[in-house]
PDB file of C-alpha atoms in Angstrom:
ATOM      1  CA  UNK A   1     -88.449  24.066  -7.450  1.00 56.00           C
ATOM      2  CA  UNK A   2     -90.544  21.529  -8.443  1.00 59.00           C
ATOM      3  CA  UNK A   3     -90.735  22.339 -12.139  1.00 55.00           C
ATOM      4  CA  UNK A   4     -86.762  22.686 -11.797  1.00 49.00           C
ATOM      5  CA  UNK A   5     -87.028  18.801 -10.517  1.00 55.00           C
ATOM      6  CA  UNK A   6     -89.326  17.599 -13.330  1.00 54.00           C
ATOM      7  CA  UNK A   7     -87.077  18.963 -15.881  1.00 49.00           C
ATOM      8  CA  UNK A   8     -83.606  17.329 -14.420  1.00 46.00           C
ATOM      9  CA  UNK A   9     -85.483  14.286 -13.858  1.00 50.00           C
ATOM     10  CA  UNK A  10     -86.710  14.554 -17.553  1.00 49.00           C
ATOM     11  CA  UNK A  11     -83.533  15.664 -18.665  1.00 47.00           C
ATOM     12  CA  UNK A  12     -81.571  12.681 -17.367  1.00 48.00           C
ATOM     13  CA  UNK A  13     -84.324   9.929 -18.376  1.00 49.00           C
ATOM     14  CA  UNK A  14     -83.453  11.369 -22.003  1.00 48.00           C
ATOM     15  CA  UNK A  15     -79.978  11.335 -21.797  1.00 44.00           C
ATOM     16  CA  UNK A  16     -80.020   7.643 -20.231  1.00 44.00           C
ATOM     17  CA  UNK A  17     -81.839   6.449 -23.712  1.00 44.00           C
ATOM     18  CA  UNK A  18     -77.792   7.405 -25.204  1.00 43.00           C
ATOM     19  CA  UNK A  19     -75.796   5.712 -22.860  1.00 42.00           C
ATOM     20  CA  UNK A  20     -73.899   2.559 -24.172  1.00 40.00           C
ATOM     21  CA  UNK A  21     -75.747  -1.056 -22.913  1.00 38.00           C
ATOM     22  CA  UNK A  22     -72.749  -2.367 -20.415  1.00 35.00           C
ATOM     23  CA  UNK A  23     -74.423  -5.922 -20.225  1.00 45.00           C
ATOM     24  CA  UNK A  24     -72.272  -8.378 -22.532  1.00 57.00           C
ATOM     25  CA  UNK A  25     -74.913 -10.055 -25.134  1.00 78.00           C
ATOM     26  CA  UNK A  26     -74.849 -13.389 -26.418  1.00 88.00           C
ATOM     27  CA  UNK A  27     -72.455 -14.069 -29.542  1.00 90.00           C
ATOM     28  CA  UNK A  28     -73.378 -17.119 -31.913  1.00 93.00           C
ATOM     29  CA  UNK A  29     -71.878 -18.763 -35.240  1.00 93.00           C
ATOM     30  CA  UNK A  30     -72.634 -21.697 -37.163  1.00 94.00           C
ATOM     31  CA  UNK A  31     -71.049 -24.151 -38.931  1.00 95.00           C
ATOM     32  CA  UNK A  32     -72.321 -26.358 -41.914  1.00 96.00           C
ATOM     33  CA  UNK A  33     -70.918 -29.921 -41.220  1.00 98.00           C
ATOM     34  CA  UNK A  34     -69.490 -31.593 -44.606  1.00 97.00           C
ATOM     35  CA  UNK A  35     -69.134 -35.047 -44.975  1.00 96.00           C
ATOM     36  CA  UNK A  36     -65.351 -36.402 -44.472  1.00 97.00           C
ATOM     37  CA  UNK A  37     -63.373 -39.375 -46.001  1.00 96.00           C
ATOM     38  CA  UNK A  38     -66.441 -40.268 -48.075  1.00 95.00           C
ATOM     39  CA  UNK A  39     -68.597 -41.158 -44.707  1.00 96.00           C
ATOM     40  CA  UNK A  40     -71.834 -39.697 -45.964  1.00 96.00           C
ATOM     41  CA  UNK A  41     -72.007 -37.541 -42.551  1.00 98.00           C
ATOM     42  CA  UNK A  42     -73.769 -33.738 -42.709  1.00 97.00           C
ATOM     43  CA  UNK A  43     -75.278 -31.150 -40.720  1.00 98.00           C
ATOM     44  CA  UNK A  44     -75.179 -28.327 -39.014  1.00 97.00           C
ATOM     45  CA  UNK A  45     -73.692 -26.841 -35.790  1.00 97.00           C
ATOM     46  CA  UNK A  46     -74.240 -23.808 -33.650  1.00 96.00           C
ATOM     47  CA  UNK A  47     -72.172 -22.418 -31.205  1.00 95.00           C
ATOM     48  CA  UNK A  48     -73.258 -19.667 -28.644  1.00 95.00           C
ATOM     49  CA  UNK A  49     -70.958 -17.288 -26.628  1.00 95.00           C
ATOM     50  CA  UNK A  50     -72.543 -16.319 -23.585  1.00 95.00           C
ATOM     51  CA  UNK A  51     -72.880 -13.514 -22.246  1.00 93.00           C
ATOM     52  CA  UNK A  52     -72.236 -15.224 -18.551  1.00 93.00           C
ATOM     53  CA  UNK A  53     -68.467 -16.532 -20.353  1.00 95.00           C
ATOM     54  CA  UNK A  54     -70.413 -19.522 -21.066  1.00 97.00           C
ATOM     55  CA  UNK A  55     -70.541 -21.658 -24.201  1.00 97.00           C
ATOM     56  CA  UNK A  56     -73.593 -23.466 -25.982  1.00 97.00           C
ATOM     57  CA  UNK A  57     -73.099 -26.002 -28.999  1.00 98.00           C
ATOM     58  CA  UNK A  58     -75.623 -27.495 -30.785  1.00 98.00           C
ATOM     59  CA  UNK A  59     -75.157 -30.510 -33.238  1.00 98.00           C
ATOM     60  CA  UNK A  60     -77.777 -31.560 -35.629  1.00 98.00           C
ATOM     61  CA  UNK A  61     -75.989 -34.380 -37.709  1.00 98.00           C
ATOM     62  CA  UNK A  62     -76.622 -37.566 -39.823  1.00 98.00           C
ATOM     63  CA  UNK A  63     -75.115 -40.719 -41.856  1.00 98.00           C
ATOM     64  CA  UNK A  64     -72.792 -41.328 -39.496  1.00 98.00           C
ATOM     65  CA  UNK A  65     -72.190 -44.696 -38.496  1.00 98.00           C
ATOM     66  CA  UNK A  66     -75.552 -46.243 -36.631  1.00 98.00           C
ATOM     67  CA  UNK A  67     -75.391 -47.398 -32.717  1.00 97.00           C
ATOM     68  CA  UNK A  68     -71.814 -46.306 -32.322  1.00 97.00           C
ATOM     69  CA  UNK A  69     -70.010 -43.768 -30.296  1.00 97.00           C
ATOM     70  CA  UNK A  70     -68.792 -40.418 -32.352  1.00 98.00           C
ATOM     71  CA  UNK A  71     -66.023 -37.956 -30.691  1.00 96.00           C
ATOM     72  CA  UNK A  72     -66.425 -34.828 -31.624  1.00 98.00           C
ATOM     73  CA  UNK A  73     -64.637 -31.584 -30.696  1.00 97.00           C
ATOM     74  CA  UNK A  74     -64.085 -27.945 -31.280  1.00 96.00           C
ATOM     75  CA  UNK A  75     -60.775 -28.015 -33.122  1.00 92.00           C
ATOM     76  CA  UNK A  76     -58.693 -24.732 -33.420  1.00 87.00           C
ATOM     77  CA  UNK A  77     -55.498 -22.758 -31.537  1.00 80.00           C
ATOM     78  CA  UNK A  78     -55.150 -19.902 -28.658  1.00 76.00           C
ATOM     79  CA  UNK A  79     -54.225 -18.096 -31.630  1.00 77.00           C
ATOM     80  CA  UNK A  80     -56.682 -18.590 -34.356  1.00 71.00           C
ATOM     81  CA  UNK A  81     -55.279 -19.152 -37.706  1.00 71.00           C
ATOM     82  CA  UNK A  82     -56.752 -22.493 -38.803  1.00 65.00           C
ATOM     83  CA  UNK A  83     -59.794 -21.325 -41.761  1.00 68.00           C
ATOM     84  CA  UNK A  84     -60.045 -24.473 -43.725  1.00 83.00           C
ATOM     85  CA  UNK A  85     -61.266 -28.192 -43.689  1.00 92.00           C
ATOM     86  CA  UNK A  86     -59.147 -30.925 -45.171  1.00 93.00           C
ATOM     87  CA  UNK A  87     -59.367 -32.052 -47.959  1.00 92.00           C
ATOM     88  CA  UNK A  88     -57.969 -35.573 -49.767  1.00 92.00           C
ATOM     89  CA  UNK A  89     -55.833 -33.721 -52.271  1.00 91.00           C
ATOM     90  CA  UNK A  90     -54.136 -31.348 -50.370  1.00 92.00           C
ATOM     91  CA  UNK A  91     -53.905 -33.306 -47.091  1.00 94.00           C
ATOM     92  CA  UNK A  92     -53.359 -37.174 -47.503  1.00 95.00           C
ATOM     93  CA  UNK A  93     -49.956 -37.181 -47.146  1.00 94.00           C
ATOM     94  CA  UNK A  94     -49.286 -40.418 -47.299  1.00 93.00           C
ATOM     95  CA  UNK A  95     -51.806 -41.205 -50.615  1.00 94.00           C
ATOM     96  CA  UNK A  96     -53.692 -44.239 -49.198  1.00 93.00           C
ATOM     97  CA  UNK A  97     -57.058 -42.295 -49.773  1.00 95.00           C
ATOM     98  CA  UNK A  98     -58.065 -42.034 -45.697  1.00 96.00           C
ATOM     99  CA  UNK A  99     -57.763 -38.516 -44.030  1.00 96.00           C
ATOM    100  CA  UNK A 100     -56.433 -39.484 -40.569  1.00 95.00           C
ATOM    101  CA  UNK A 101     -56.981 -37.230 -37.405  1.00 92.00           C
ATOM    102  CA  UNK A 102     -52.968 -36.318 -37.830  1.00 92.00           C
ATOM    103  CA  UNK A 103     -53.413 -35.247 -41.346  1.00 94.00           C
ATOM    104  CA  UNK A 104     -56.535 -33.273 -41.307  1.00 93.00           C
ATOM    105  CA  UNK A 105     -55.211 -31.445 -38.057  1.00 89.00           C
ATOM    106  CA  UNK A 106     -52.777 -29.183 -40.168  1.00 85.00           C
ATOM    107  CA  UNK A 107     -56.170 -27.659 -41.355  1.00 89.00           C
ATOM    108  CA  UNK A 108     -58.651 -27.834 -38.442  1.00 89.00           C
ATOM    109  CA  UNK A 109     -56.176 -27.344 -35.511  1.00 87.00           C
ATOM    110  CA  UNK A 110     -55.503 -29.659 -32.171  1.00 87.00           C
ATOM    111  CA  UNK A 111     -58.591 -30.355 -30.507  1.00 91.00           C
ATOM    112  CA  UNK A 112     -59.861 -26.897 -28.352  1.00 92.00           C
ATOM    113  CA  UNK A 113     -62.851 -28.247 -26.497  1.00 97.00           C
ATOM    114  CA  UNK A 114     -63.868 -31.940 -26.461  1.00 97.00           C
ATOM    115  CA  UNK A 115     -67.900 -32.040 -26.864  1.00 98.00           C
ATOM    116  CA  UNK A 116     -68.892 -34.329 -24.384  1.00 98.00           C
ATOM    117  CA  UNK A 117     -72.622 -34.921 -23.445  1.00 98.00           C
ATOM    118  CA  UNK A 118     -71.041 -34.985 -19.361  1.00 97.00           C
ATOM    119  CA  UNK A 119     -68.104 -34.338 -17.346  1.00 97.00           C
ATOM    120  CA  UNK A 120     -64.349 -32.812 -18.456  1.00 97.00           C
ATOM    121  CA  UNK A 121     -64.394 -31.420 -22.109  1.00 97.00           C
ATOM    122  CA  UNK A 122     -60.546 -30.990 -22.149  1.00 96.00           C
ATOM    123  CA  UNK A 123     -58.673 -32.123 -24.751  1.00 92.00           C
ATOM    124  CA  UNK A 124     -57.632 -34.674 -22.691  1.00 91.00           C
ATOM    125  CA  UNK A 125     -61.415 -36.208 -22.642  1.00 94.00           C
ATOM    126  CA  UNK A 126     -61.510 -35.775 -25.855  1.00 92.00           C
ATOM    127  CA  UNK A 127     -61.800 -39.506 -26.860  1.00 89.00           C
ATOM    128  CA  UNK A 128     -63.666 -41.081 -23.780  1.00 92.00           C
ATOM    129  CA  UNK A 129     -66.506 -42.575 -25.932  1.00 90.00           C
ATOM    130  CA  UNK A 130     -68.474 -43.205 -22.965  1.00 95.00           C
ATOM    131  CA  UNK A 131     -68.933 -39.899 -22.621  1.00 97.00           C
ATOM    132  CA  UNK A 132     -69.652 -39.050 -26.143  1.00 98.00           C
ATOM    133  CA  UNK A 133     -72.731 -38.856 -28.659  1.00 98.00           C
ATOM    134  CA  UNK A 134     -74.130 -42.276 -29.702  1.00 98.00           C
ATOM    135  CA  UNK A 135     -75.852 -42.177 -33.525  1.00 98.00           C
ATOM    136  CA  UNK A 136     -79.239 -43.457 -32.762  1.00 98.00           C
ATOM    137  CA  UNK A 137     -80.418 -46.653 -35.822  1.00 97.00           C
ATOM    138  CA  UNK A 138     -80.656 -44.214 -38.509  1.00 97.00           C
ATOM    139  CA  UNK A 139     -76.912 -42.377 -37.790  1.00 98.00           C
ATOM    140  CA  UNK A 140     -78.510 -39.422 -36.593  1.00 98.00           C
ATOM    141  CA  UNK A 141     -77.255 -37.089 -33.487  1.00 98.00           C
ATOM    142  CA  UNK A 142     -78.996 -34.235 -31.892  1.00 98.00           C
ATOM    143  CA  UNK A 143     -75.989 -32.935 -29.153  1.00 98.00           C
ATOM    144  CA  UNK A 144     -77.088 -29.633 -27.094  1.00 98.00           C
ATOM    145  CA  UNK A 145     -74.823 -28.720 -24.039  1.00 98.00           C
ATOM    146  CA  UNK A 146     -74.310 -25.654 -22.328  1.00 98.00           C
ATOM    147  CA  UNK A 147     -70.494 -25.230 -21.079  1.00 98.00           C
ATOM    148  CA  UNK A 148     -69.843 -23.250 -17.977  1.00 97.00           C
ATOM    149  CA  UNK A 149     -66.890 -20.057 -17.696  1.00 97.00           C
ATOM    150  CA  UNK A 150     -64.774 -22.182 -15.936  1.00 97.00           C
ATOM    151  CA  UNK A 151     -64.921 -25.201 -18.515  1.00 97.00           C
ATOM    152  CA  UNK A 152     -64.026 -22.952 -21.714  1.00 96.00           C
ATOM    153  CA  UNK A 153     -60.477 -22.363 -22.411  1.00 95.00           C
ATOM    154  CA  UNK A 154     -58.659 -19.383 -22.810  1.00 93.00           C
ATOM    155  CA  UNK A 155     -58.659 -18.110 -26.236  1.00 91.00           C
ATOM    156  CA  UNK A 156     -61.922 -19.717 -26.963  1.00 93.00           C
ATOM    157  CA  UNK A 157     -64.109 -17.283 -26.789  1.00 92.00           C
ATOM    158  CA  UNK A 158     -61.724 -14.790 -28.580  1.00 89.00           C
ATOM    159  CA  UNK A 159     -61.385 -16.811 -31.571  1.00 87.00           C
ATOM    160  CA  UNK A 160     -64.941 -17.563 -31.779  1.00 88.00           C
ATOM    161  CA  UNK A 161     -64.709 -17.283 -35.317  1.00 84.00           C
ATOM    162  CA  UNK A 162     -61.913 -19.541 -35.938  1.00 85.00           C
ATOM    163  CA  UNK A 163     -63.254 -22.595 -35.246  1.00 90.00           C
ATOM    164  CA  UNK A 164     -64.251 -25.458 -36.602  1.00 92.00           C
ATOM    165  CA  UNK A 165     -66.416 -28.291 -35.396  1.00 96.00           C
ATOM    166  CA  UNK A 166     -65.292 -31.946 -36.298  1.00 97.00           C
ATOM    167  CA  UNK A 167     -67.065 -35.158 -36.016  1.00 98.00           C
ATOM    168  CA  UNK A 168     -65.281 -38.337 -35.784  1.00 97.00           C
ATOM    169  CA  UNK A 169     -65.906 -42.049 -36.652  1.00 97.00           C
ATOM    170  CA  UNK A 170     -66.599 -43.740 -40.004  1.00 98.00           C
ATOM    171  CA  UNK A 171     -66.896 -47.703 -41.427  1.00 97.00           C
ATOM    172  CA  UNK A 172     -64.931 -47.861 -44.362  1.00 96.00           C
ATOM    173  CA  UNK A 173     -65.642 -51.641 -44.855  1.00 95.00           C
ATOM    174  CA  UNK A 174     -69.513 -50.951 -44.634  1.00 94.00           C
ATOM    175  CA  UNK A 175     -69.893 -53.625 -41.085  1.00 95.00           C
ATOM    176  CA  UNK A 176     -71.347 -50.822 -38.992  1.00 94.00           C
ATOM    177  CA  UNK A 177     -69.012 -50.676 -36.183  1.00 95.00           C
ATOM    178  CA  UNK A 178     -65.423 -49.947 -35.832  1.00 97.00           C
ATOM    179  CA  UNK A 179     -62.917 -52.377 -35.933  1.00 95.00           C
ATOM    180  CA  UNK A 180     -58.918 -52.746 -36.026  1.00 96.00           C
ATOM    181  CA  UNK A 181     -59.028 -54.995 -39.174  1.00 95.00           C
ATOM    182  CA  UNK A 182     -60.219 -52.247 -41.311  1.00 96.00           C
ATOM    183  CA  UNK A 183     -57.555 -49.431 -41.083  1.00 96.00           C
ATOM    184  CA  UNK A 184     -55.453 -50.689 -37.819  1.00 96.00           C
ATOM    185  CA  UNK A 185     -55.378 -48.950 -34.625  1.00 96.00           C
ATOM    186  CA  UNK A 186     -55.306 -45.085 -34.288  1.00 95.00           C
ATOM    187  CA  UNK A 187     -51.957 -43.734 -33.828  1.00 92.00           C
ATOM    188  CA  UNK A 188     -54.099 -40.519 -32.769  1.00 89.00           C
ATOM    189  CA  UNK A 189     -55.290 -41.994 -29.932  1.00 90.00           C
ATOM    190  CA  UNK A 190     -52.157 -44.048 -29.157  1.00 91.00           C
ATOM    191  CA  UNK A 191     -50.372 -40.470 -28.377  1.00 87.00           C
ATOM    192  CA  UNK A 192     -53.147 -39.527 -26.324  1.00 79.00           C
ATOM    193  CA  UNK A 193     -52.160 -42.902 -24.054  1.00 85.00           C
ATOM    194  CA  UNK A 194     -55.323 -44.912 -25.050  1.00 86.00           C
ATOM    195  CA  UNK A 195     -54.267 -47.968 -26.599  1.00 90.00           C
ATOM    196  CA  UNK A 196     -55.936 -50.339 -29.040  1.00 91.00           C
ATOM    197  CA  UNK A 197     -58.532 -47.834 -30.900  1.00 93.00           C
ATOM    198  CA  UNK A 198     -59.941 -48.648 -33.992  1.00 96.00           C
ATOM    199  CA  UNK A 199     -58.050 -45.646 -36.714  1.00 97.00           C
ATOM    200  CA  UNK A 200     -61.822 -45.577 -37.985  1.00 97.00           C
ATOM    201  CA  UNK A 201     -63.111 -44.341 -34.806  1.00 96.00           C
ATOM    202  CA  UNK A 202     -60.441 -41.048 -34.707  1.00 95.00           C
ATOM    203  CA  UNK A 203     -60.665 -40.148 -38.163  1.00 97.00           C
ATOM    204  CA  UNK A 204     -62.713 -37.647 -39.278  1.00 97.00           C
ATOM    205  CA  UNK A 205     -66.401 -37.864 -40.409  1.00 98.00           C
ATOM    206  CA  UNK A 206     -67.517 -34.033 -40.780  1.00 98.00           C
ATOM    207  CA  UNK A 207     -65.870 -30.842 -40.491  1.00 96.00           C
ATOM    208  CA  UNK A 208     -67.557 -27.517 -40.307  1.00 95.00           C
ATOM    209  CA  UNK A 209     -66.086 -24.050 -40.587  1.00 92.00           C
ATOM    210  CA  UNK A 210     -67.947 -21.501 -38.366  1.00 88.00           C
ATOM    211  CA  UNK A 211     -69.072 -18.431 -40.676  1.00 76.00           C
ATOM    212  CA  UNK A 212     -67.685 -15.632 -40.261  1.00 53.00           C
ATOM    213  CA  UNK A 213     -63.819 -17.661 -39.809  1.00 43.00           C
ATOM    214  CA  UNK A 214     -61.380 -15.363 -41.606  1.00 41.00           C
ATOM    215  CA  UNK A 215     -62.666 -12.193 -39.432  1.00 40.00           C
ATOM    216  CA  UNK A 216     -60.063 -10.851 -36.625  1.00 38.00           C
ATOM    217  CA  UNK A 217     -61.508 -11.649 -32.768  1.00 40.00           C
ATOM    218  CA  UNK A 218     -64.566 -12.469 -31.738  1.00 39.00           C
ATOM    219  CA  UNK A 219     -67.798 -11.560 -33.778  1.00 37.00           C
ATOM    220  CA  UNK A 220     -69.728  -8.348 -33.107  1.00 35.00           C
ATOM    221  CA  UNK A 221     -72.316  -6.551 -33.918  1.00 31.00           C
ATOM    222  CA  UNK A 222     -75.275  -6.330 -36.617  1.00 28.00           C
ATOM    223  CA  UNK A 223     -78.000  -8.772 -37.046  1.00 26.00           C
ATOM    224  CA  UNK A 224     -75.481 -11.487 -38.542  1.00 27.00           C
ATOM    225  CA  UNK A 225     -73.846 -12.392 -35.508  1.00 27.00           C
ATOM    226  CA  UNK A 226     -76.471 -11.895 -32.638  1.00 28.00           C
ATOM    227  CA  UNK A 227     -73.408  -9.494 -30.882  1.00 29.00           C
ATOM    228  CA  UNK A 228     -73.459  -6.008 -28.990  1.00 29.00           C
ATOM    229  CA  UNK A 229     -72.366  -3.227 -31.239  1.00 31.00           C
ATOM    230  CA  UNK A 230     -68.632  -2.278 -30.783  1.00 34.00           C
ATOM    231  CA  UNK A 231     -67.726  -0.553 -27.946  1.00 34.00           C
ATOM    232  CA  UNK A 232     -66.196   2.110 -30.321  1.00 34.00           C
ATOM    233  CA  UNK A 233     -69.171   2.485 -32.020  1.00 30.00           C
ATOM    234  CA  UNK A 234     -70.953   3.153 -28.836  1.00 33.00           C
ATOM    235  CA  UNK A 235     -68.051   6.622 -27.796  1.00 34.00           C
ATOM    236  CA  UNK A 236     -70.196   8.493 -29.845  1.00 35.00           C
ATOM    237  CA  UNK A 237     -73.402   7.451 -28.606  1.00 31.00           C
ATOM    238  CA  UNK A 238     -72.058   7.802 -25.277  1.00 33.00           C
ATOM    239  CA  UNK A 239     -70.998  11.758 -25.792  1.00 35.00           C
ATOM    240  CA  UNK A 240     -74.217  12.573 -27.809  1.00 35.00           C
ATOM    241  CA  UNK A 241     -76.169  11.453 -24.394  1.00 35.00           C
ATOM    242  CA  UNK A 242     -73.493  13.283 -22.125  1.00 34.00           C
ATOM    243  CA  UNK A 243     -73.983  16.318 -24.213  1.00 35.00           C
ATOM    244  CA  UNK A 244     -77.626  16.264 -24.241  1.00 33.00           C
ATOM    245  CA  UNK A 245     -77.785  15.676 -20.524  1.00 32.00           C
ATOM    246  CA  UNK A 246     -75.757  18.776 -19.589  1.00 33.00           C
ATOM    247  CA  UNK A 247     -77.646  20.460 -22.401  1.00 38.00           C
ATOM    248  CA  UNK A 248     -81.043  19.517 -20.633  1.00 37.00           C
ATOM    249  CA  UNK A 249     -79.753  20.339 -16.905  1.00 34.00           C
ATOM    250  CA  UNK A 250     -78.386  23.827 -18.556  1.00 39.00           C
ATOM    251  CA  UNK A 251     -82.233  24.412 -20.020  1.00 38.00           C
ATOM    252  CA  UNK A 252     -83.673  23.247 -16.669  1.00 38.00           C
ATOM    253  CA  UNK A 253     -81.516  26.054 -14.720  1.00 35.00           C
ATOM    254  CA  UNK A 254     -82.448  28.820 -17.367  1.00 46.00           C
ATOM    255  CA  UNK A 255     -86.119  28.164 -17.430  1.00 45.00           C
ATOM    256  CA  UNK A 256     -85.981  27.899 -13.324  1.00 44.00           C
ATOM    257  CA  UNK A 257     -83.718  31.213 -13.271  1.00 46.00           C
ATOM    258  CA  UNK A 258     -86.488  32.926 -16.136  1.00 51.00           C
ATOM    259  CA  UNK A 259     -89.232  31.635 -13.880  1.00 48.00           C
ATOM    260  CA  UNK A 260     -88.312  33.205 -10.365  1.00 46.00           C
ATOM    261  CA  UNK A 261     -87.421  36.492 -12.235  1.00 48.00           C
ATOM    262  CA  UNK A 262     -90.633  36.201 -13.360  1.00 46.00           C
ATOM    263  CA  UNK A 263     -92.425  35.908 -10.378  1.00 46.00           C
ATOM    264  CA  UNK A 264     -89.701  38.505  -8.774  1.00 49.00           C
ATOM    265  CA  UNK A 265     -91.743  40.939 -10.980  1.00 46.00           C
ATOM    266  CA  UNK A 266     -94.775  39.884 -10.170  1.00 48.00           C
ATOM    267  CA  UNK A 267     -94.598  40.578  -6.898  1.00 47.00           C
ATOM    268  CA  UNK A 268     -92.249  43.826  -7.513  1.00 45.00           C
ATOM    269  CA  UNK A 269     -95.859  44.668  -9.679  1.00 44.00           C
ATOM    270  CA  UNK A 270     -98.491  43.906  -7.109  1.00 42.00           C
ATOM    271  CA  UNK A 271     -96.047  45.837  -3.764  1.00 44.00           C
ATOM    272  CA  UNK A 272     -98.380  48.673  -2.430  1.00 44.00           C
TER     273      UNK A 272
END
């Protein structure tokens, strides 16, 4: 009986090695931040799925405007869709050579999560400077937050790779802060209900497509993403160790069976 135990317990520690990992593994993208409306802004921009429902962003940016206050957001829809960042030729509608939040939204989507270093991140926050990335003297930002499940909206996580990540704020008349007399106030952030914004401050300074935007749902899988494999990739995995489990227990039984035959003889051999 004991050899019978050694071999089920051997048998089972096998087929375990088969089984599909349950535990949800941490899913991330980047972006590559291009400079908008001739601000001079770059960088890069990394975005984590957690495995807990959680999100984590990470901004590395610079030449944006120095000692001022720079919304940014995850821009994109419940239902994916939006794979491109504006551009002056396709998007200035109205020809004056400034990409305004309105125009450049018909590419990047309606603001998803508003990237706030505290507090709400709804869209709804999403232009409380206060609570928003200041460019230290030489325009440079390094943003790192860590969202919890109950601050990410639905869809988010599902479209992980239709995203993009916008920065906002830029000085078109070169005085290093923002100011009504350059473009006039922002009818972006008049529709939100916050009066008297500077247009510079809402329009955009860097947009980044994540990689991997284009692909259906959320990224899985392979080295290139950081994901779980597929669960359909793990069926097969999963019947291979179910197989070789009930093969194991069925060579455990036949040894045990061959053995006490064995020893039936034995002692059949050595009866006076």
């Amino acid at each position: 009986m004991t050899k019978l135990r050694n071999l089920l317990i051997l048998a089972a520690a096998s087929a375990m090695l088969w089984l599909p990992i349950s535990a949800a593994a941490d899913t991330t993208v980047k972006a590559k931040l291009v400079e908008q409306n001739g601000s001079g802004a770059s960088g890069t921009a990394s975005v984590t799925a957690l495995g807990s429902g959680g999100l984590k962003v990470v901004i590395r940016s610079q030449g944006l405007v120095p000692g001022q206050p720079h919304a940014q957001h995850i821009h994109g829809s419940a239902g994916g869709g939006h794979f491109g960042c504006p551009t002056l030729k396709k998007n200035d509608t109205d020809g004056d050579g400034v990409l305004t939040n309105e125009e450049a939204t018909g590419e990047y989507g309606a603001i998803f999560l508003a990237l706030t270093t505290r507090g709400g991140a709804t869209p709804q926050d999403g232009l409380d400077v206060d609570r928003m990335p200041v460019a230290d003297s030489q325009g440079r930002i390094d943003y790192e937050r860590t969202f919890s499940a109950k601050m990410v909206p639905d869809g988010l996580l599902e479209h992980l790779s239709s995203l993009h990540v916008v920065q906002h704020g830029i000085d078109v008349n070169n005085n290093d802060k923002y100011d009504v007399e350059a473009l006039g106030v922002s009818t972006f952030a008049e529709s939100l209900g916050v009066p008297n914004i500077p247009e510079e401050a809402t329009d955009p300074a860097s947009c980044g497509v994540v990689q991997g935007a284009g692909m259906a749902g959320r990224p899985r899988g392979g080295v290139e993403t950081g994901g779980a494999p597929p669960h359909e990739l793990n069926l097969p995995l999963a019947a291979a160790g179910a197989a070789l489990l009930l093969a194991s227990v069925a060579f455990a039984v036949s040894a045990a069976a061959r053995s006490r035959r064995h020893h039936g003889a034995d002692d059949r051999q050595t009866r006076p």
